[in-house]
PDB file of C-alpha atoms in Angstrom:
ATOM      1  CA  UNK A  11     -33.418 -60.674  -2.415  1.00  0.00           C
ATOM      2  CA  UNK A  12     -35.835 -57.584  -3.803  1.00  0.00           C
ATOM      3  CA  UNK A  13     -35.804 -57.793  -7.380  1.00  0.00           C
ATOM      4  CA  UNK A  14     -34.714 -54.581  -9.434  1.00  0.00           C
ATOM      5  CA  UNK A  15     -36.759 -53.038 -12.140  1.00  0.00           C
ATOM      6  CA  UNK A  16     -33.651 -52.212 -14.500  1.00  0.00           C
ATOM      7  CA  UNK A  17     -35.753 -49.004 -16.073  1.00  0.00           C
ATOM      8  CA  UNK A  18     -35.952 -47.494 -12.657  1.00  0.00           C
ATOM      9  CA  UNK A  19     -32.522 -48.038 -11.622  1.00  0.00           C
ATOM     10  CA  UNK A  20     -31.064 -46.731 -15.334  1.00  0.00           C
ATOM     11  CA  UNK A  21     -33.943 -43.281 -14.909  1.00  0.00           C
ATOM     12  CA  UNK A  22     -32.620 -42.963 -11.067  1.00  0.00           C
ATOM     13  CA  UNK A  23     -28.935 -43.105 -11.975  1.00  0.00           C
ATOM     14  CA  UNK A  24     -29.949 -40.387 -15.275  1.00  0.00           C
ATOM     15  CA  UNK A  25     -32.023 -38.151 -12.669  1.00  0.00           C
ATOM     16  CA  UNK A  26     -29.234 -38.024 -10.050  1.00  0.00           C
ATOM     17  CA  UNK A  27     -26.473 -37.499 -13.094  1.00  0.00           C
ATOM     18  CA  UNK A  28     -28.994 -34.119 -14.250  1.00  0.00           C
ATOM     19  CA  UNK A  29     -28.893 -32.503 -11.113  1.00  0.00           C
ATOM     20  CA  UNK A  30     -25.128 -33.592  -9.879  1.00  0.00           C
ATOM     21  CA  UNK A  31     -23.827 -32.416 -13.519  1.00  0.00           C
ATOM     22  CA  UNK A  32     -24.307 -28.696 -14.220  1.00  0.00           C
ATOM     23  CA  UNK A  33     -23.258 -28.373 -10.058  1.00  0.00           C
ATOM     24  CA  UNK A  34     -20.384 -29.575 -10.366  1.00  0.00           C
ATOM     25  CA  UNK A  35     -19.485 -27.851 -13.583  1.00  0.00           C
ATOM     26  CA  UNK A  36     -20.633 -24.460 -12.050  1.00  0.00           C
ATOM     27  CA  UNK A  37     -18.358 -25.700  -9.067  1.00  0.00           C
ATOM     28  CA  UNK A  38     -15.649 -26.129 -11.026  1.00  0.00           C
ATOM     29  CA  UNK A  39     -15.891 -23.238 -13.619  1.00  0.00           C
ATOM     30  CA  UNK A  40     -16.363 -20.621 -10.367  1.00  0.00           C
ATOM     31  CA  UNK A  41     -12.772 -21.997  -9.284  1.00  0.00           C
ATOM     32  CA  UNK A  42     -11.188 -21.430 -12.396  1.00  0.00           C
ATOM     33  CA  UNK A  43     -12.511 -17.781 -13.317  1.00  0.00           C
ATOM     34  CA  UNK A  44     -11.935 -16.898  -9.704  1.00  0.00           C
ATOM     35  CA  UNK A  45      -7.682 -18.103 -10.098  1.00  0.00           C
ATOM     36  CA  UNK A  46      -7.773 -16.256 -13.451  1.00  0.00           C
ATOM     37  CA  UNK A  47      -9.623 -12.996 -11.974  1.00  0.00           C
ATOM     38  CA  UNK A  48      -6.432 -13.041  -9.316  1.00  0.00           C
ATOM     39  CA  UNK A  49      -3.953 -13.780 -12.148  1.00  0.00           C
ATOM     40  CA  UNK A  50      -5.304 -10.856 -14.073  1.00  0.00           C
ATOM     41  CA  UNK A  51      -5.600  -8.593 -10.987  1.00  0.00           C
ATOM     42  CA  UNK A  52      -2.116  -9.408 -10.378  1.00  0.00           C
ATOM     43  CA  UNK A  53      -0.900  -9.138 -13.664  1.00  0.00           C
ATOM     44  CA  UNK A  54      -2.938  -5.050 -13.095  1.00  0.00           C
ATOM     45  CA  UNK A  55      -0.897  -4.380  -9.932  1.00  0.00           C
ATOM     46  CA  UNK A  56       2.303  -5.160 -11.179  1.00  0.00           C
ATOM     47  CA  UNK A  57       1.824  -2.923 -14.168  1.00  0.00           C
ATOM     48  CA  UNK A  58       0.684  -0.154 -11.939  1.00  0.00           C
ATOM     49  CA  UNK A  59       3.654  -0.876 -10.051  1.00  0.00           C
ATOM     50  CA  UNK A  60       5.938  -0.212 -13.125  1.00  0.00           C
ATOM     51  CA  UNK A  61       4.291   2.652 -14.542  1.00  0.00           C
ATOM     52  CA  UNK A  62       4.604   4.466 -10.925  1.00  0.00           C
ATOM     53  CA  UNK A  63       8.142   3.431 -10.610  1.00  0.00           C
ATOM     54  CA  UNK A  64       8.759   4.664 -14.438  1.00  0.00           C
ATOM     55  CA  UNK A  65       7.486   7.904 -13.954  1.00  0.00           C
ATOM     56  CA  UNK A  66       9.465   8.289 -10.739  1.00  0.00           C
ATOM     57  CA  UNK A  67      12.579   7.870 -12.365  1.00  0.00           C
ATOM     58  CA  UNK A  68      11.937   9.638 -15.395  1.00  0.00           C
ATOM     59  CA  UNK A  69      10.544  12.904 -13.035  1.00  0.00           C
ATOM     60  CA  UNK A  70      13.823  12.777 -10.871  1.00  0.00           C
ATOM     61  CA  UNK A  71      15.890  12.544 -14.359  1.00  0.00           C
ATOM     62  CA  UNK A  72      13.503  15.937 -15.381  1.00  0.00           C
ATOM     63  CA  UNK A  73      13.613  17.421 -12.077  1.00  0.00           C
ATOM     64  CA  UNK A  74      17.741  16.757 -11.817  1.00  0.00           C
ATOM     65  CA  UNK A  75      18.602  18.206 -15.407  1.00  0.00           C
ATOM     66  CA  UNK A  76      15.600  21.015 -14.348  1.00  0.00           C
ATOM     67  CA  UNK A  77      17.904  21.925 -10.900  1.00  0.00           C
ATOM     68  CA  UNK A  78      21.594  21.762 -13.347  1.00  0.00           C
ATOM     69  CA  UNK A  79      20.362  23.600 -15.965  1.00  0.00           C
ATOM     70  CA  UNK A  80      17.936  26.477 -13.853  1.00  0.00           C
ATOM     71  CA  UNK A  81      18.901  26.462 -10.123  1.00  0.00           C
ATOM     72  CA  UNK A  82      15.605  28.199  -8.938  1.00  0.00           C
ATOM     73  CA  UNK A  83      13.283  27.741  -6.017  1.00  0.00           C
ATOM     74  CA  UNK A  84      10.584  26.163  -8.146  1.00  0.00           C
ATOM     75  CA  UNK A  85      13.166  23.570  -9.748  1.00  0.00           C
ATOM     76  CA  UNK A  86      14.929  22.733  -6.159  1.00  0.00           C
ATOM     77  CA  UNK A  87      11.194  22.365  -5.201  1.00  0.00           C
ATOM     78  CA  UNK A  88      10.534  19.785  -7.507  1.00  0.00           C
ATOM     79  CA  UNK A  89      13.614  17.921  -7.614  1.00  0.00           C
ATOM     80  CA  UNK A  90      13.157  17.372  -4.199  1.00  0.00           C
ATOM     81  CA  UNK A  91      10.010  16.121  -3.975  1.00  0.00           C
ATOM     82  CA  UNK A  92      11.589  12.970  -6.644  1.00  0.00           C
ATOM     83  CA  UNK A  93      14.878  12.671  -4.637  1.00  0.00           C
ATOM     84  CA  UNK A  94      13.607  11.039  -1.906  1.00  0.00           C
ATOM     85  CA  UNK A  95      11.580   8.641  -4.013  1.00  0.00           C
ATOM     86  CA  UNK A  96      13.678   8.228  -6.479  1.00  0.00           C
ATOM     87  CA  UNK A  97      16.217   6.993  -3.766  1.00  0.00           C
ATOM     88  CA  UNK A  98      13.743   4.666  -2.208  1.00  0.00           C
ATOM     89  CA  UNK A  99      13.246   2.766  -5.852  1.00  0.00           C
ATOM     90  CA  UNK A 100      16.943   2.801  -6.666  1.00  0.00           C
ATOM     91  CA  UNK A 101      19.935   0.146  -6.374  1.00  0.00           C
ATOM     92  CA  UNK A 102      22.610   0.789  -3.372  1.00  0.00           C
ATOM     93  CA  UNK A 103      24.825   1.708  -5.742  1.00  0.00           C
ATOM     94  CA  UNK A 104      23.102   4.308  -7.590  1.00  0.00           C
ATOM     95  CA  UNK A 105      21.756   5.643  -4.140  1.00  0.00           C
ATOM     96  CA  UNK A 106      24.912   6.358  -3.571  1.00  0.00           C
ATOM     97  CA  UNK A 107      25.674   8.743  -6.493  1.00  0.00           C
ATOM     98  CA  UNK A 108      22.065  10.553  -5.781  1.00  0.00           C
ATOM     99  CA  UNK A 109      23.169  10.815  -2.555  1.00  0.00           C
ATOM    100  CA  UNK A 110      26.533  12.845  -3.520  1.00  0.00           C
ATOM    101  CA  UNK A 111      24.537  14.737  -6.092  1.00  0.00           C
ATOM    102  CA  UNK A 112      21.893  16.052  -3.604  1.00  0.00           C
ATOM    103  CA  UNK A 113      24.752  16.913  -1.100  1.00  0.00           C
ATOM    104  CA  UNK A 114      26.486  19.076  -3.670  1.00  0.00           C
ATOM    105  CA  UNK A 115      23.140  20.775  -4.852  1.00  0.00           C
ATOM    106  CA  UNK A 116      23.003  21.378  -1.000  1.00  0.00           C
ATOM    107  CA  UNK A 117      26.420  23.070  -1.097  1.00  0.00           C
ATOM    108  CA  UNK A 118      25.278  24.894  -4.586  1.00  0.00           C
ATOM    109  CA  UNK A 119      28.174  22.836  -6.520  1.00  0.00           C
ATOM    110  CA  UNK A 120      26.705  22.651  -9.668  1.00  0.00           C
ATOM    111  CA  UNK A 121      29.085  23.252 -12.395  1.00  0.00           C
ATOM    112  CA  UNK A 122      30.950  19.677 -10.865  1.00  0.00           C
ATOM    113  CA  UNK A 123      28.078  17.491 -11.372  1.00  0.00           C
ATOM    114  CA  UNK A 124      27.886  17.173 -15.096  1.00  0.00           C
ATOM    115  CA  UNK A 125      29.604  13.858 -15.564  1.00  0.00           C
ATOM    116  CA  UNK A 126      27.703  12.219 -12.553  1.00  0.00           C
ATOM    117  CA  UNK A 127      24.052  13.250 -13.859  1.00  0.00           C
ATOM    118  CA  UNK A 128      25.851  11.676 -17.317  1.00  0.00           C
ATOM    119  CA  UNK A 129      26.327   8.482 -15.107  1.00  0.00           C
ATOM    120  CA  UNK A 130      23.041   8.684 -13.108  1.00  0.00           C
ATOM    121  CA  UNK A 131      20.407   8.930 -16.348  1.00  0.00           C
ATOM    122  CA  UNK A 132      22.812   5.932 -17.850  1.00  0.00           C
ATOM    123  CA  UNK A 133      21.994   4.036 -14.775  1.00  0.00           C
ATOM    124  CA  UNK A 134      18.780   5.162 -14.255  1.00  0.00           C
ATOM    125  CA  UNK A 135      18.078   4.138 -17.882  1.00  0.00           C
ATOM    126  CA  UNK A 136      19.491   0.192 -17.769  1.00  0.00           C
ATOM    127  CA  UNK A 137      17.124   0.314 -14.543  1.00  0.00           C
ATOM    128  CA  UNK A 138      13.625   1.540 -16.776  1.00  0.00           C
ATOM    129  CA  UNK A 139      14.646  -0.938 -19.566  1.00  0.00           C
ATOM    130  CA  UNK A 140      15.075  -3.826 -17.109  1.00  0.00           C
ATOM    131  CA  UNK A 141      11.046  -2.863 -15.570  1.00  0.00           C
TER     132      UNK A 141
END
């Protein structure tokens, strides 16, 4: 049986440790700034998310109470651009009262709309406090 020089074996063991150590801690720190890069990029798109949905909302509210109170081309213009995705960010529920809105803008009924726009920015409004 070959005989072991206990100094060798201990510097071998020390040598191996000094290269296998900062690998694996590079290994392992990569991992966890790469899971927290995707958390924050994440975290980036969601808020993008909510600040696009916001300002859709908040536009259709403008461009709505724009049509009511000044029922001109530009103001039709604009309102319609938000309808549509407005309607596409919105509950079934509250679709359904753009929907009757829009057809009664269509049918230039807009002295009867007053309570429902009422309703609409009150909905519209629990929706933006809920993002």
């Amino acid at each position: 049986m070959p005989n072991f020089d206990l100094t060798i074996t201990i510097s071998a063991i020390v040598a191996v440790s000094a290269v296998i150590s900062p690998i694996l801690t590079a290994i392992i720190n990569n991992h966890y700034q790469l899971k927290l890069k995707k958390i924050e990029l994440k975290q980036k798109e969601y808020e993008q998310t909510i600040l696009y949905k916001r300002n859709i909302l908040e536009n259709y509210i403008r461009y709505l109470n724009g049509v009511y109170q000044y029922p001109n081309e530009e103001s039709l213009s604009n309102y319609a651009q938000y309808y549509s995705l407005a309607y596409a960010y919105l509950p079934e529920n509250t679709r359904k009262k753009i929907s009757d809105i829009n057809h009664r803008l269509g049918q230039s009924a807009h002295a009867n709309i007053v309570n429902e726009i009422d309703e609409i920015i009150s909905d519209i409004s629990d929706i933006l406090q809920k993002l």
